[in-house]
């Protein structure tokens, strides 16, 4: 399996802040990396696919970058509805699709 | 509207069997793989298995192979996750999710069910 790590595991931020979450794969996953947002008691929701493409309807303050083993999710001008847990997930061919352990963004 | 609607919460005893369901609407059921995902409290999601409803081809994650079975019914556009013998460690939230293909190897879980909570306790 390709192991996924995320950092930090949690962060505290204020409305209007810019936050960056890092995801690292144990080996290259090319650009087969996706980001999800999950709020308490709800299912995860896809935000970004293929490392940097926003799913339709996702606000443009979310952005993704990276390729190979290192990826970032950036949220610019954090809004109250963005306080949640964020997961990365790879879909590299021939390997079990795995998720990262998550990064929780909470209110400072 | 594309929807995956899951069956309701279950409370079962160890050793009992269980089947939970995921009913699809709003798109052609046979066009996309359906995955089952487990989430333990405070943990990241884990892919358990996926099924291609067009031909019932399945892939199981090694950690779940032999412990669960996935199936689907084209006539009702429903996917299923089945346990023959539950264990206390199966207590978790279970989601079904549609596996969208966004080109190349970019297969992302783009539509999710609301989740089914399974509690296994004696």
Short mmCIF file of C-alpha atoms in Angstrom, two decimals:
data_model
loop_
_atom_site.label_atom_id
_atom_site.label_comp_id
_atom_site.label_asym_id
_atom_site.label_seq_id
_atom_site.Cartn_x
_atom_site.Cartn_y
_atom_site.Cartn_z
CA UNK A 1 0.00 0.00 0.00
CA UNK A 2 1.05 3.59 -0.55
CA UNK A 3 1.01 5.30 2.84
CA UNK A 4 -0.34 8.83 3.02
CA UNK A 5 0.66 11.30 5.69
CA UNK A 6 -0.74 14.75 6.40
CA UNK A 7 0.60 17.68 8.33
CA UNK A 8 -0.30 19.23 10.56
CA UNK A 9 -2.78 16.86 12.22
CA UNK A 10 -4.68 19.90 13.44
CA UNK A 11 -4.45 23.65 13.25
CA UNK A 12 -6.24 26.61 14.73
CA UNK A 13 -7.06 29.56 12.55
CA UNK A 14 -9.27 32.63 12.38
CA UNK A 15 -11.82 33.69 9.82
CA UNK A 16 -9.95 35.39 7.00
CA UNK A 17 -6.71 33.48 7.51
CA UNK A 18 -4.98 31.51 4.78
CA UNK A 19 -4.21 27.93 5.76
CA UNK A 20 -2.09 25.32 4.05
CA UNK A 21 -2.32 21.57 4.58
CA UNK A 22 0.34 19.19 3.31
CA UNK A 23 -0.13 15.63 2.11
CA UNK A 24 2.78 13.34 1.38
CA UNK A 25 2.67 9.96 -0.37
CA UNK A 26 5.08 7.13 0.40
CA UNK A 27 5.90 6.85 -3.29
CA UNK A 28 4.91 8.74 -6.38
CA UNK A 29 1.20 8.95 -7.14
CA UNK A 30 1.74 11.30 -10.08
CA UNK A 31 -1.23 13.68 -9.92
CA UNK A 32 -3.72 11.04 -8.77
CA UNK A 33 -4.39 12.87 -5.52
CA UNK A 34 -7.72 14.18 -4.27
CA UNK A 35 -8.91 16.26 -1.33
CA UNK A 36 -12.07 15.89 0.75
CA UNK A 37 -13.77 17.96 3.43
CA UNK A 38 -15.70 16.33 6.26
CA UNK A 39 -17.82 18.06 8.89
CA UNK A 40 -18.91 16.31 12.10
CA UNK A 41 -21.69 13.81 11.53
CA UNK A 42 -21.51 14.14 7.76
CA UNK A 43 -19.99 12.15 4.93
CA UNK A 44 -16.79 13.42 3.31
CA UNK A 45 -17.27 15.59 0.24
CA UNK A 46 -14.91 15.87 -2.73
CA UNK A 47 -13.25 19.27 -3.04
CA UNK A 48 -10.38 18.82 -5.47
CA UNK A 49 -9.45 16.02 -7.83
CA UNK A 50 -6.31 15.30 -9.83
CA UNK A 51 -4.26 17.41 -7.44
CA UNK A 52 -5.53 20.81 -8.54
CA UNK A 53 -8.95 20.71 -10.23
CA UNK A 54 -11.84 22.07 -8.19
CA UNK A 55 -15.01 20.03 -8.24
CA UNK A 56 -17.88 22.03 -9.71
CA UNK A 57 -19.47 24.22 -7.06
CA UNK A 58 -16.45 24.34 -4.74
CA UNK A 59 -15.48 27.93 -3.85
CA UNK A 60 -12.39 29.30 -5.54
CA UNK A 61 -10.75 30.04 -2.17
CA UNK A 62 -9.81 26.34 -2.19
CA UNK A 63 -6.80 25.40 -4.28
CA UNK A 64 -4.55 22.39 -4.64
CA UNK A 65 -1.09 21.87 -5.99
CA UNK A 66 1.65 19.30 -6.24
CA UNK A 67 2.64 16.15 -8.04
CA UNK A 68 4.65 13.04 -7.36
CA UNK A 69 4.79 12.68 -3.59
CA UNK A 70 4.10 16.16 -2.18
CA UNK A 71 0.81 18.00 -2.33
CA UNK A 72 -0.81 20.98 -0.68
CA UNK A 73 -4.35 22.17 -0.08
CA UNK A 74 -4.66 25.90 0.50
CA UNK A 75 -7.72 27.69 1.80
CA UNK A 76 -7.52 31.43 1.25
CA UNK A 77 -9.61 33.75 3.39
CA UNK A 78 -11.00 31.04 5.65
CA UNK A 79 -14.77 31.20 6.10
CA UNK A 80 -16.80 29.94 9.08
CA UNK A 81 -18.11 27.01 7.04
CA UNK A 82 -14.54 25.85 6.30
CA UNK A 83 -13.86 24.64 9.84
CA UNK A 84 -13.76 20.90 9.24
CA UNK A 85 -11.44 17.94 8.75
CA UNK A 86 -9.63 17.56 5.44
CA UNK A 87 -8.40 14.30 3.95
CA UNK A 88 -6.21 13.52 1.00
CA UNK A 89 -6.60 10.28 -0.98
CA UNK A 90 -4.58 8.76 -3.81
CA UNK A 91 -5.86 6.67 -6.70
CA UNK A 92 -2.56 5.58 -8.26
CA UNK A 93 -3.03 2.68 -10.64
CA UNK A 94 -2.32 -0.78 -9.32
CA UNK A 95 -2.36 0.28 -5.70
CA UNK A 96 -4.98 0.21 -3.00
CA UNK A 97 -6.61 3.63 -2.80
CA UNK A 98 -5.74 5.04 0.61
CA UNK A 99 -6.65 8.14 2.55
CA UNK A 100 -4.50 10.28 4.74
CA UNK A 101 -5.19 10.51 8.49
CA UNK A 102 -6.77 13.93 8.21
CA UNK A 103 -6.14 17.51 9.25
CA UNK A 104 -8.65 19.24 11.49
CA UNK A 105 -9.04 22.99 11.06
CA UNK A 106 -10.68 24.60 14.08
CA UNK A 107 -11.40 28.09 15.28
CA UNK A 108 -8.60 29.84 17.15
CA UNK B 1 -30.27 14.93 -8.47
CA UNK B 2 -27.58 12.30 -8.06
CA UNK B 3 -28.08 10.52 -4.73
CA UNK B 4 -26.82 7.52 -2.85
CA UNK B 5 -29.21 6.66 -0.03
CA UNK B 6 -28.11 4.13 2.54
CA UNK B 7 -30.10 1.92 4.87
CA UNK B 8 -30.53 2.88 8.49
CA UNK B 9 -28.40 2.26 11.59
CA UNK B 10 -28.06 -1.24 12.95
CA UNK B 11 -27.33 -2.72 16.37
CA UNK B 12 -26.21 -6.33 16.20
CA UNK B 13 -24.58 -8.98 18.36
CA UNK B 14 -21.22 -10.60 17.61
CA UNK B 15 -21.62 -13.54 15.26
CA UNK B 16 -24.76 -12.19 13.62
CA UNK B 17 -25.01 -11.53 9.90
CA UNK B 18 -25.93 -8.23 8.33
CA UNK B 19 -26.51 -6.69 4.93
CA UNK B 20 -26.67 -2.93 4.42
CA UNK B 21 -27.73 -1.21 1.24
CA UNK B 22 -26.98 1.81 -0.93
CA UNK B 23 -29.67 2.84 -3.41
CA UNK B 24 -28.55 4.96 -6.33
CA UNK B 25 -30.63 7.49 -8.21
CA UNK B 26 -30.04 10.33 -10.65
CA UNK B 27 -27.57 8.60 -12.97
CA UNK B 28 -27.12 5.30 -14.77
CA UNK B 29 -26.15 2.78 -12.08
CA UNK B 30 -23.93 0.72 -14.35
CA UNK B 31 -21.66 3.58 -15.44
CA UNK B 32 -19.65 3.96 -12.24
CA UNK B 33 -18.02 1.69 -9.69
CA UNK B 34 -19.49 1.87 -6.18
CA UNK B 35 -17.15 1.68 -3.22
CA UNK B 36 -17.74 0.86 0.42
CA UNK B 37 -15.70 2.87 2.91
CA UNK B 38 -15.29 2.32 6.64
CA UNK B 39 -14.61 5.12 9.06
CA UNK B 40 -13.71 4.45 12.66
CA UNK B 41 -14.30 7.27 15.16
CA UNK B 42 -11.66 9.96 14.81
CA UNK B 43 -9.90 8.15 11.98
CA UNK B 44 -9.54 8.61 8.25
CA UNK B 45 -11.75 6.72 5.82
CA UNK B 46 -10.63 3.27 4.62
CA UNK B 47 -11.61 1.72 1.30
CA UNK B 48 -13.06 -1.74 1.94
CA UNK B 49 -14.17 -2.90 -1.46
CA UNK B 50 -15.60 -1.71 -4.74
CA UNK B 51 -17.91 -3.18 -7.30
CA UNK B 52 -18.60 -2.51 -10.95
CA UNK B 53 -22.40 -2.74 -11.19
CA UNK B 54 -22.24 -3.38 -14.94
CA UNK B 55 -20.74 -6.87 -14.50
CA UNK B 56 -20.37 -7.30 -10.71
CA UNK B 57 -16.58 -7.27 -10.94
CA UNK B 58 -15.23 -6.66 -7.45
CA UNK B 59 -12.01 -5.56 -5.78
CA UNK B 60 -11.42 -6.07 -2.08
CA UNK B 61 -8.84 -4.40 0.12
CA UNK B 62 -6.69 -7.09 1.75
CA UNK B 63 -7.71 -5.99 5.24
CA UNK B 64 -11.36 -6.75 4.47
CA UNK B 65 -11.07 -9.66 2.01
CA UNK B 66 -12.90 -12.67 3.34
CA UNK B 67 -14.74 -10.73 6.02
CA UNK B 68 -17.23 -8.84 3.87
CA UNK B 69 -18.95 -9.38 0.55
CA UNK B 70 -20.14 -6.69 -1.84
CA UNK B 71 -22.86 -7.18 -4.42
CA UNK B 72 -25.20 -5.16 -6.57
CA UNK B 73 -28.61 -5.44 -8.20
CA UNK B 74 -29.06 -3.65 -11.51
CA UNK B 75 -32.84 -4.03 -11.39
CA UNK B 76 -33.07 -1.88 -8.26
CA UNK B 77 -29.87 0.19 -8.71
CA UNK B 78 -28.73 -0.91 -5.28
CA UNK B 79 -25.36 -1.94 -3.92
CA UNK B 80 -24.94 -4.08 -0.85
CA UNK B 81 -22.34 -4.78 1.82
CA UNK B 82 -22.70 -8.07 3.69
CA UNK B 83 -21.16 -9.65 6.75
CA UNK B 84 -21.64 -13.35 7.57
CA UNK B 85 -20.37 -12.98 11.12
CA UNK B 86 -19.97 -9.59 12.75
CA UNK B 87 -17.31 -8.78 15.30
CA UNK B 88 -17.20 -6.02 17.90
CA UNK B 89 -14.38 -4.45 15.91
CA UNK B 90 -16.81 -3.91 13.02
CA UNK B 91 -18.45 -1.13 15.00
CA UNK B 92 -18.02 1.90 12.74
CA UNK B 93 -19.66 4.20 10.23
CA UNK B 94 -19.92 2.76 6.74
CA UNK B 95 -20.32 4.83 3.61
CA UNK B 96 -20.99 3.95 0.03
CA UNK B 97 -19.50 6.27 -2.53
CA UNK B 98 -19.49 6.62 -6.30
CA UNK B 99 -16.07 6.32 -7.88
CA UNK B 100 -15.85 8.98 -10.56
CA UNK B 101 -13.23 8.77 -13.29
CA UNK B 102 -11.61 12.12 -13.93
CA UNK B 103 -9.13 10.95 -16.51
CA UNK B 104 -6.07 8.74 -16.29
CA UNK B 105 -5.70 7.38 -12.78
CA UNK B 106 -7.81 10.11 -11.21
CA UNK B 107 -10.57 8.08 -9.60
CA UNK B 108 -12.16 10.11 -6.84
CA UNK B 109 -15.14 9.39 -4.63
CA UNK B 110 -17.38 12.12 -5.94
CA UNK B 111 -20.79 11.29 -4.48
CA UNK B 112 -21.29 9.78 -1.02
CA UNK B 113 -24.15 8.18 0.82
CA UNK B 114 -25.18 9.58 4.17
CA UNK B 115 -23.56 6.72 6.06
CA UNK B 116 -24.82 3.73 8.03
CA UNK B 117 -23.73 3.35 11.65
CA UNK B 118 -23.16 -0.26 12.68
CA UNK B 119 -22.84 -1.10 16.35
CA UNK B 120 -21.81 -4.62 17.31
CA UNK B 121 -22.11 -5.38 21.00
CA UNK B 122 -23.06 -8.30 23.18
#
